[in-house]
mmCIF file of C-alpha atoms and ligand atoms in Angstrom:
data_model
loop_
_atom_site.group_PDB
_atom_site.id
_atom_site.type_symbol
_atom_site.label_atom_id
_atom_site.label_comp_id
_atom_site.label_asym_id
_atom_site.label_seq_id
_atom_site.Cartn_x
_atom_site.Cartn_y
_atom_site.Cartn_z
ATOM 1 C CA MET S 1425 0.000 0.000 0.000
ATOM 2 C CA GLN S 1426 1.012 3.608 -0.448
ATOM 3 C CA VAL S 1427 0.006 6.788 1.347
ATOM 4 C CA LEU S 1428 -0.643 10.013 -0.552
ATOM 5 C CA LYS S 1429 -1.307 13.177 1.429
ATOM 6 C CA PHE S 1430 -2.816 16.238 -0.224
ATOM 7 C CA GLY S 1431 -2.462 19.590 1.537
ATOM 8 C CA GLY S 1432 -4.804 22.555 1.837
ATOM 9 C CA SER S 1433 -3.871 24.171 -1.469
ATOM 10 C CA SER S 1434 -4.266 20.827 -3.284
ATOM 11 C CA VAL S 1435 -7.873 20.644 -2.069
ATOM 12 C CA GLY S 1436 -8.498 24.393 -1.825
ATOM 13 C CA THR S 1437 -10.440 24.804 -5.073
ATOM 14 C CA THR S 1438 -12.551 22.496 -7.197
ATOM 15 C CA THR S 1439 -9.975 22.781 -10.009
ATOM 16 C CA ALA S 1440 -7.312 21.554 -7.591
ATOM 17 C CA ILE S 1441 -9.547 18.733 -6.301
ATOM 18 C CA SER S 1442 -10.098 17.602 -9.896
ATOM 19 C CA LYS S 1443 -6.322 17.363 -10.281
ATOM 20 C CA VAL S 1444 -6.132 15.313 -7.073
ATOM 21 C CA ILE S 1445 -8.782 12.937 -8.402
ATOM 22 C CA ALA S 1446 -6.899 12.461 -11.682
ATOM 23 C CA ILE S 1447 -3.604 11.804 -9.854
ATOM 24 C CA VAL S 1448 -5.162 9.303 -7.443
ATOM 25 C CA LYS S 1449 -7.214 7.523 -10.114
ATOM 26 C CA ALA S 1450 -4.056 6.722 -12.052
ATOM 27 C CA ARG S 1451 -2.193 5.590 -8.955
ATOM 28 C CA VAL S 1452 -4.800 3.257 -7.462
ATOM 29 C CA GLN S 1453 -4.742 1.182 -10.623
ATOM 30 C CA THR S 1454 -1.370 -0.214 -9.611
ATOM 31 C CA THR S 1455 -1.231 0.109 -5.819
ATOM 32 C CA PRO S 1456 -3.909 0.279 -3.101
ATOM 33 C CA SER S 1457 -3.757 3.678 -1.463
ATOM 34 C CA ILE S 1458 -4.648 5.634 1.620
ATOM 35 C CA VAL S 1459 -5.280 9.242 0.617
ATOM 36 C CA VAL S 1460 -4.995 11.663 3.522
ATOM 37 C CA VAL S 1461 -6.424 15.124 2.982
ATOM 38 C CA SER S 1462 -6.199 18.496 4.691
ATOM 39 C CA ALA S 1463 -9.025 20.955 5.091
ATOM 40 C CA MET S 1464 -9.556 23.303 2.135
ATOM 41 C CA SER S 1465 -6.993 26.098 2.416
ATOM 42 C CA GLY S 1466 -7.937 28.784 4.929
ATOM 43 C CA VAL S 1467 -10.655 26.673 6.528
ATOM 44 C CA THR S 1468 -8.834 25.796 9.770
ATOM 45 C CA ASP S 1469 -8.097 29.485 10.396
ATOM 46 C CA GLN S 1470 -11.755 30.298 9.670
ATOM 47 C CA LEU S 1471 -12.936 27.690 12.190
ATOM 48 C CA ILE S 1472 -10.669 29.099 14.903
ATOM 49 C CA LEU S 1473 -11.912 32.613 14.174
ATOM 50 C CA LEU S 1474 -15.479 31.335 14.226
ATOM 51 C CA GLY S 1475 -14.992 29.819 17.687
ATOM 52 C CA GLN S 1476 -13.318 32.988 18.972
ATOM 53 C CA THR S 1477 -16.103 35.169 17.574
ATOM 54 C CA ALA S 1478 -18.788 33.056 19.256
ATOM 55 C CA ALA S 1479 -16.813 33.047 22.524
ATOM 56 C CA GLN S 1480 -16.696 36.851 22.469
ATOM 57 C CA GLY S 1481 -20.482 36.834 22.446
ATOM 58 C CA ASN S 1482 -20.372 38.418 18.988
ATOM 59 C CA ALA S 1483 -23.691 37.764 17.228
ATOM 60 C CA ALA S 1484 -21.910 37.922 13.843
ATOM 61 C CA TYR S 1485 -20.871 34.289 14.137
ATOM 62 C CA PRO S 1486 -23.892 32.772 12.308
ATOM 63 C CA THR S 1487 -22.991 34.826 9.196
ATOM 64 C CA MET S 1488 -19.526 33.281 9.350
ATOM 65 C CA ILE S 1489 -21.062 29.809 9.458
ATOM 66 C CA GLN S 1490 -23.182 30.700 6.439
ATOM 67 C CA SER S 1491 -20.212 31.636 4.281
ATOM 68 C CA PHE S 1492 -18.317 28.611 5.574
ATOM 69 C CA ALA S 1493 -21.238 26.378 4.561
ATOM 70 C CA GLN S 1494 -21.461 28.081 1.182
ATOM 71 C CA LYS S 1495 -17.806 27.350 0.404
ATOM 72 C CA HIS S 1496 -18.337 23.621 0.944
ATOM 73 C CA GLU S 1497 -21.709 23.497 -0.786
ATOM 74 C CA ASP S 1498 -20.158 25.246 -3.792
ATOM 75 C CA ALA S 1499 -17.479 22.563 -3.887
ATOM 76 C CA VAL S 1500 -20.157 19.855 -3.945
ATOM 77 C CA LEU S 1501 -22.057 21.631 -6.739
ATOM 78 C CA ALA S 1502 -18.927 22.050 -8.839
ATOM 79 C CA LEU S 1503 -17.536 18.552 -8.310
ATOM 80 C CA LEU S 1504 -20.560 16.261 -8.432
ATOM 81 C CA PRO S 1505 -23.041 15.598 -11.214
ATOM 82 C CA THR S 1506 -26.598 16.758 -10.431
ATOM 83 C CA ALA S 1507 -27.838 13.259 -9.597
ATOM 84 C CA GLN S 1508 -25.293 12.864 -6.774
ATOM 85 C CA GLN S 1509 -25.490 16.359 -5.341
ATOM 86 C CA ALA S 1510 -28.480 15.913 -3.011
ATOM 87 C CA SER S 1511 -26.940 13.291 -0.734
ATOM 88 C CA ALA S 1512 -23.587 15.128 -0.559
ATOM 89 C CA LEU S 1513 -25.352 18.419 0.195
ATOM 90 C CA SER S 1514 -27.328 16.842 2.997
ATOM 91 C CA MET S 1515 -24.103 15.370 4.410
ATOM 92 C CA VAL S 1516 -22.580 18.890 4.366
ATOM 93 C CA LYS S 1517 -25.736 20.362 5.933
ATOM 94 C CA GLY S 1518 -25.663 17.788 8.728
ATOM 95 C CA LEU S 1519 -22.056 18.675 9.570
ATOM 96 C CA ILE S 1520 -22.811 22.401 9.416
ATOM 97 C CA GLN S 1521 -25.671 21.855 11.870
ATOM 98 C CA GLU S 1522 -23.221 20.193 14.245
ATOM 99 C CA ILE S 1523 -20.939 23.250 13.939
ATOM 100 C CA GLU S 1524 -23.951 25.468 14.674
ATOM 101 C CA SER S 1525 -24.818 23.605 17.846
ATOM 102 C CA HIS S 1526 -21.206 23.670 19.079
ATOM 103 C CA CYS S 1527 -21.068 27.421 18.404
ATOM 104 C CA ALA S 1528 -24.363 28.002 20.197
ATOM 105 C CA ILE S 1529 -22.811 26.454 23.316
ATOM 106 C CA ILE S 1530 -19.608 28.500 22.935
ATOM 107 C CA PHE S 1531 -21.711 31.666 22.484
ATOM 108 C CA LYS S 1532 -23.772 30.887 25.562
ATOM 109 C CA GLU S 1533 -20.815 30.004 27.761
ATOM 110 C CA LYS S 1534 -18.558 32.758 26.357
ATOM 111 C CA GLU S 1535 -15.684 30.336 26.441
ATOM 112 C CA LEU S 1536 -13.663 28.487 23.815
ATOM 113 C CA THR S 1537 -11.704 25.680 25.446
ATOM 114 C CA LEU S 1538 -8.887 24.000 23.501
ATOM 115 C CA ARG S 1539 -10.962 20.828 23.558
ATOM 116 C CA MET S 1540 -13.860 22.632 21.886
ATOM 117 C CA GLN S 1541 -11.476 24.322 19.445
ATOM 118 C CA ASP S 1542 -10.133 20.903 18.403
ATOM 119 C CA CYS S 1543 -13.674 19.704 17.940
ATOM 120 C CA LEU S 1544 -14.488 22.745 15.763
ATOM 121 C CA MET S 1545 -11.254 22.518 13.729
ATOM 122 C CA SER S 1546 -11.909 18.852 12.968
ATOM 123 C CA TYR S 1547 -14.826 19.816 10.714
ATOM 124 C CA GLY S 1548 -12.390 21.259 8.154
ATOM 125 C CA GLU S 1549 -10.810 17.883 7.438
ATOM 126 C CA ILE S 1550 -14.067 15.954 7.906
ATOM 127 C CA LEU S 1551 -15.820 18.120 5.312
ATOM 128 C CA SER S 1552 -12.999 18.114 2.748
ATOM 129 C CA SER S 1553 -12.420 14.357 3.037
ATOM 130 C CA LYS S 1554 -16.131 13.514 2.801
ATOM 131 C CA ILE S 1555 -16.642 15.791 -0.193
ATOM 132 C CA ILE S 1556 -13.603 14.291 -1.926
ATOM 133 C CA ALA S 1557 -14.835 10.777 -1.091
ATOM 134 C CA ALA S 1558 -18.188 11.673 -2.693
ATOM 135 C CA ALA S 1559 -16.363 13.005 -5.751
ATOM 136 C CA PHE S 1560 -14.519 9.682 -6.146
ATOM 137 C CA ASP S 1561 -17.832 7.850 -5.812
ATOM 138 C CA ALA S 1562 -19.292 10.029 -8.533
ATOM 139 C CA GLU S 1563 -16.328 9.093 -10.752
ATOM 140 C CA GLY S 1564 -17.126 5.433 -10.188
ATOM 141 C CA VAL S 1565 -13.984 4.869 -8.091
ATOM 142 C CA ASP S 1566 -14.621 2.461 -5.222
ATOM 143 C CA GLN S 1567 -13.487 4.148 -2.009
ATOM 144 C CA VAL S 1568 -13.907 3.832 1.740
ATOM 145 C CA TRP S 1569 -13.878 6.831 4.102
ATOM 146 C CA LEU S 1570 -11.672 6.180 7.129
ATOM 147 C CA ASP S 1571 -12.409 7.983 10.361
ATOM 148 C CA SER S 1572 -8.973 9.083 11.588
ATOM 149 C CA ARG S 1573 -10.498 9.841 14.982
ATOM 150 C CA TRP S 1574 -10.961 6.103 15.446
ATOM 151 C CA MET S 1575 -7.662 5.108 13.906
ATOM 152 C CA ILE S 1576 -5.236 7.605 15.455
ATOM 153 C CA LYS S 1577 -5.092 7.758 19.265
ATOM 154 C CA THR S 1578 -3.413 10.495 21.274
ATOM 155 C CA ASN S 1579 -3.222 11.918 24.773
ATOM 156 C CA SER S 1580 -5.527 14.792 25.740
ATOM 157 C CA ALA S 1581 -3.144 17.687 25.005
ATOM 158 C CA TYR S 1582 -5.767 19.441 22.891
ATOM 159 C CA SER S 1583 -4.466 21.441 19.888
ATOM 160 C CA ASN S 1584 -1.117 19.655 19.945
ATOM 161 C CA ALA S 1585 -1.819 16.110 21.049
ATOM 162 C CA VAL S 1586 0.892 13.499 21.487
ATOM 163 C CA LEU S 1587 0.505 10.273 19.534
ATOM 164 C CA ASP S 1588 -0.118 7.005 21.361
ATOM 165 C CA LYS S 1589 1.952 5.037 18.888
ATOM 166 C CA ALA S 1590 1.263 1.561 20.226
ATOM 167 C CA LEU S 1591 -2.503 2.000 20.349
ATOM 168 C CA THR S 1592 -2.584 3.725 16.960
ATOM 169 C CA ASN S 1593 -0.503 1.077 15.195
ATOM 170 C CA GLN S 1594 -2.670 -1.576 16.768
ATOM 171 C CA SER S 1595 -5.928 -0.020 15.589
ATOM 172 C CA ILE S 1596 -4.693 0.705 12.056
ATOM 173 C CA GLN S 1597 -3.105 -2.733 11.679
ATOM 174 C CA GLN S 1598 -6.155 -4.513 13.044
ATOM 175 C CA TYR S 1599 -8.373 -2.612 10.652
ATOM 176 C CA PHE S 1600 -6.348 -3.541 7.582
ATOM 177 C CA ALA S 1601 -5.829 -7.127 8.719
ATOM 178 C CA ASN S 1602 -9.577 -7.648 8.339
ATOM 179 C CA PRO S 1603 -10.159 -9.375 4.980
ATOM 180 C CA SER S 1604 -13.176 -7.148 4.330
ATOM 181 C CA ASN S 1605 -10.919 -4.058 4.417
ATOM 182 C CA GLN S 1606 -8.966 -4.698 1.241
ATOM 183 C CA HIS S 1607 -10.209 -1.876 -0.960
ATOM 184 C CA ALA S 1608 -8.102 -0.066 -3.535
ATOM 185 C CA LEU S 1609 -8.733 3.368 -2.064
ATOM 186 C CA TYR S 1610 -9.214 4.760 1.430
ATOM 187 C CA ILE S 1611 -9.844 8.468 2.032
ATOM 188 C CA ALA S 1612 -8.902 9.766 5.471
ATOM 189 C CA PRO S 1613 -9.060 13.204 7.075
ATOM 190 C CA GLY S 1614 -5.632 14.413 8.194
ATOM 191 C CA PHE S 1615 -4.860 16.395 11.356
ATOM 192 C CA ILE S 1616 -7.502 14.787 13.590
ATOM 193 C CA ALA S 1617 -7.380 12.002 16.147
ATOM 194 C CA SER S 1618 -9.001 11.228 19.491
ATOM 195 C CA ASP S 1619 -8.011 10.686 23.100
ATOM 196 C CA ALA S 1620 -8.849 7.823 25.471
ATOM 197 C CA ALA S 1621 -12.169 9.435 26.390
ATOM 198 C CA GLY S 1622 -13.106 9.612 22.703
ATOM 199 C CA HIS S 1623 -12.810 13.411 22.501
ATOM 200 C CA THR S 1624 -11.473 14.778 19.240
ATOM 201 C CA THR S 1625 -7.851 15.927 19.333
ATOM 202 C CA THR S 1626 -5.609 17.528 16.707
ATOM 203 C CA LEU S 1627 -1.953 16.937 15.895
ATOM 204 C CA GLY S 1628 -0.766 20.563 15.726
ATOM 205 C CA ARG S 1629 -1.063 23.049 12.859
ATOM 206 C CA GLY S 1630 0.170 21.514 9.631
ATOM 207 C CA GLY S 1631 -0.438 18.108 11.206
ATOM 208 C CA SER S 1632 -1.987 16.377 8.196
ATOM 209 C CA ASP S 1633 1.544 15.575 6.983
ATOM 210 C CA TYR S 1634 2.045 13.749 10.264
ATOM 211 C CA SER S 1635 -1.250 11.846 9.835
ATOM 212 C CA GLY S 1636 0.095 10.623 6.488
ATOM 213 C CA ALA S 1637 3.307 9.441 8.137
ATOM 214 C CA ILE S 1638 1.398 7.753 10.971
ATOM 215 C CA TYR S 1639 -0.702 5.737 8.511
ATOM 216 C CA ALA S 1640 2.366 4.993 6.358
ATOM 217 C CA ALA S 1641 4.414 3.681 9.286
ATOM 218 C CA ALA S 1642 1.540 1.629 10.698
ATOM 219 C CA ILE S 1643 0.908 -0.235 7.430
ATOM 220 C CA ASN S 1644 4.575 -0.244 6.386
ATOM 221 C CA ALA S 1645 3.649 1.585 3.185
ATOM 222 C CA SER S 1646 5.872 1.354 0.125
ATOM 223 C CA VAL S 1647 5.994 5.149 -0.052
ATOM 224 C CA LEU S 1648 4.658 8.325 1.575
ATOM 225 C CA GLU S 1649 3.974 11.135 -0.858
ATOM 226 C CA ILE S 1650 3.226 14.660 0.364
ATOM 227 C CA TRP S 1651 1.408 16.462 -2.467
ATOM 228 C CA THR S 1652 1.555 20.239 -2.171
ATOM 229 C CA ASP S 1653 2.091 23.391 -4.255
ATOM 230 C CA VAL S 1654 5.876 23.240 -4.748
ATOM 231 C CA SER S 1655 7.988 20.676 -6.622
ATOM 232 C CA GLY S 1656 9.960 19.338 -3.689
ATOM 233 C CA MET S 1657 11.877 20.540 -0.709
ATOM 234 C CA MET S 1658 13.917 23.620 -1.573
ATOM 235 C CA THR S 1659 16.947 25.367 -0.129
ATOM 236 C CA ALA S 1660 14.595 28.057 1.254
ATOM 237 C CA ASP S 1661 10.957 29.093 1.155
ATOM 238 C CA PRO S 1662 10.399 30.154 -2.492
ATOM 239 C CA ARG S 1663 7.789 32.677 -1.311
ATOM 240 C CA ILE S 1664 10.550 34.506 0.537
ATOM 241 C CA VAL S 1665 13.765 33.678 -1.331
ATOM 242 C CA ASN S 1666 13.618 34.252 -5.099
ATOM 243 C CA ASN S 1667 16.496 32.011 -6.086
ATOM 244 C CA ALA S 1668 15.579 29.069 -3.836
ATOM 245 C CA LYS S 1669 16.602 25.802 -5.518
ATOM 246 C CA GLU S 1670 14.889 22.430 -5.513
ATOM 247 C CA ILE S 1671 16.773 19.788 -3.534
ATOM 248 C CA PRO S 1672 16.632 16.606 -5.628
ATOM 249 C CA ARG S 1673 17.428 14.301 -2.716
ATOM 250 C CA ILE S 1674 17.976 14.862 0.977
ATOM 251 C CA SER S 1675 18.597 12.609 3.966
ATOM 252 C CA TYR S 1676 15.828 12.135 6.512
ATOM 253 C CA HIS S 1677 18.048 13.827 9.098
ATOM 254 C CA GLU S 1678 18.719 16.910 7.006
ATOM 255 C CA ALA S 1679 15.054 17.166 6.021
ATOM 256 C CA MET S 1680 14.131 16.946 9.688
ATOM 257 C CA GLU S 1681 16.612 19.697 10.516
ATOM 258 C CA LEU S 1682 15.300 21.978 7.769
ATOM 259 C CA SER S 1683 11.742 21.458 8.940
ATOM 260 C CA HIS S 1684 12.666 22.109 12.567
ATOM 261 C CA PHE S 1685 14.325 25.350 11.465
ATOM 262 C CA GLY S 1686 11.026 26.448 9.971
ATOM 263 C CA ALA S 1687 10.728 24.976 6.457
ATOM 264 C CA LYS S 1688 6.943 24.927 6.392
ATOM 265 C CA ILE S 1689 6.942 22.466 3.524
ATOM 266 C CA ILE S 1690 6.790 19.601 5.983
ATOM 267 C CA TYR S 1691 5.505 19.405 9.538
ATOM 268 C CA PRO S 1692 8.537 18.376 11.643
ATOM 269 C CA PRO S 1693 7.126 15.257 13.424
ATOM 270 C CA THR S 1694 6.324 13.735 10.010
ATOM 271 C CA ILE S 1695 9.808 12.524 9.221
ATOM 272 C CA LEU S 1696 10.625 10.339 12.236
ATOM 273 C CA PRO S 1697 7.961 7.621 11.697
ATOM 274 C CA VAL S 1698 8.901 7.150 8.034
ATOM 275 C CA MET S 1699 12.608 7.312 8.792
ATOM 276 C CA GLN S 1700 12.282 4.597 11.439
ATOM 277 C CA ALA S 1701 10.349 2.387 9.024
ATOM 278 C CA ASN S 1702 12.698 3.262 6.143
ATOM 279 C CA ILE S 1703 9.792 4.422 3.986
ATOM 280 C CA PRO S 1704 10.746 6.746 1.126
ATOM 281 C CA LEU S 1705 9.184 10.213 1.399
ATOM 282 C CA TRP S 1706 8.466 12.249 -1.707
ATOM 283 C CA ILE S 1707 7.312 15.850 -1.903
ATOM 284 C CA LYS S 1708 5.235 16.316 -5.048
ATOM 285 C CA ASN S 1709 3.469 19.149 -6.802
ATOM 286 C CA THR S 1710 -0.259 18.661 -7.445
ATOM 287 C CA PHE S 1711 -0.084 21.411 -10.050
ATOM 288 C CA GLU S 1712 2.933 19.869 -11.861
ATOM 289 C CA PRO S 1713 2.435 16.163 -11.206
ATOM 290 C CA GLU S 1714 4.848 15.020 -13.906
HETATM 291 P P1 ADP A 651 0.153 22.248 2.259
HETATM 292 O O1 ADP A 651 -1.066 23.105 2.371
HETATM 293 O O2 ADP A 651 0.198 21.448 0.997
HETATM 294 O O3 ADP A 651 0.437 21.445 3.491
HETATM 295 P P2 ADP A 651 2.092 24.210 3.096
HETATM 296 O O4 ADP A 651 1.664 25.609 2.822
HETATM 297 O O5 ADP A 651 1.992 23.693 4.479
HETATM 298 O O6 ADP A 651 1.363 23.251 2.055
HETATM 299 O O7 ADP A 651 3.606 24.003 2.616
HETATM 300 C C1 ADP A 651 3.985 24.343 1.293
HETATM 301 C C2 ADP A 651 4.673 25.678 1.305
HETATM 302 O O8 ADP A 651 5.847 25.582 2.107
HETATM 303 C C3 ADP A 651 5.185 26.120 -0.035
HETATM 304 O O9 ADP A 651 4.198 26.792 -0.767
HETATM 305 C C4 ADP A 651 6.370 27.020 0.341
HETATM 306 O O10 ADP A 651 6.032 28.374 0.240
HETATM 307 C C5 ADP A 651 6.639 26.699 1.799
HETATM 308 N N1 ADP A 651 8.030 26.353 2.099
HETATM 309 C C6 ADP A 651 8.696 26.774 3.198
HETATM 310 N N2 ADP A 651 9.931 26.320 3.224
HETATM 311 C C7 ADP A 651 10.099 25.567 2.116
HETATM 312 C C8 ADP A 651 11.192 24.809 1.583
HETATM 313 N N3 ADP A 651 12.377 24.713 2.201
HETATM 314 N N4 ADP A 651 11.000 24.146 0.417
HETATM 315 C C9 ADP A 651 9.802 24.221 -0.224
HETATM 316 N N5 ADP A 651 8.742 24.925 0.234
HETATM 317 C C10 ADP A 651 8.879 25.592 1.389
HETATM 318 N N1 LIG A 652 -5.812 21.920 8.386
HETATM 319 C C1 LIG A 652 -4.749 21.866 9.373
HETATM 320 C C2 LIG A 652 -4.025 23.185 9.433
HETATM 321 O O1 LIG A 652 -4.355 24.111 8.686
HETATM 322 C C3 LIG A 652 -3.815 20.712 9.144
HETATM 323 C C4 LIG A 652 -3.068 20.734 7.821
HETATM 324 O O2 LIG A 652 -3.481 21.399 6.875
HETATM 325 O O3 LIG A 652 -2.064 20.034 7.737
HETATM 326 O O4 LIG A 652 -3.156 23.347 10.238
HETATM 327 MG MG1 MG A 653 1.439 21.841 5.299
#
């Protein structure tokens, strides 16, 4: 099996999601895949702001939910043929209603705990992954949606939870050992997990990369690919340094160092699990897949 993770910009627009679908469709023909996805770009920040607005007792928060809902409904309308839109739209509506009831509590209590913030943030990845799963269905690609909250277990350090590696490996391995779980394509939300009490946790900002690595290490994947908006790790952030160069090949250790020194291209904890399992890690560009 292989693990392909697509970041926020790769799922940020319907044009980008269509590229993701084309990339994955070609790849699942040869190798069964777990596809881990981020929230649509900007969505996690919007969810935090939404929670903060409700906690301030600011009655503007329902308008924010409306535009948030619209963004995801628009994605459904653009990605799915008319016949499949109704069920996907009602799935989105159901999740938006959950967000509304969480926000009503935050508004009433005038408090946004980190636990509640994790719960709110999780909707970004849940929505994007479910919409993308529906888009694969519409394309006639057999897929199964994996709930990363059940698969990935952490402690209760909300917003930056620490992985329970033993429990996580056990649950992922048990799941895939089941003969009925041998599909060609699994779609999983990145970033989210749960603690022993079953409360939603998150793996730290940028944590979907880490989710990809966690799945990859647990199933001993043949490869982990991080699909983003640049063609590989570079000598510096190309948004800041004009003449940054692509690094064709880099050791796990050096990549880890670069990421710890702030190279946003990869979330630092991502590298260790794949390094320990000797799984090759590729950084790929969704917008220049070749
Ligand atoms: P994603 O949403 O796919 O996770 P991120 O925005 O987290 O993507 O990471 C990709 C961005 O990382 C690039 O657009 C680039 O601007 C930035 N970046 C920072 N440092 C580096 C680096 N050393 N090499 C490549 N990209 C880098
Ligand atoms: N959506 C989360 C974030 O913005 C996780 C990720 O994109 O990797 O931090
Ligand atoms: Mg990232």
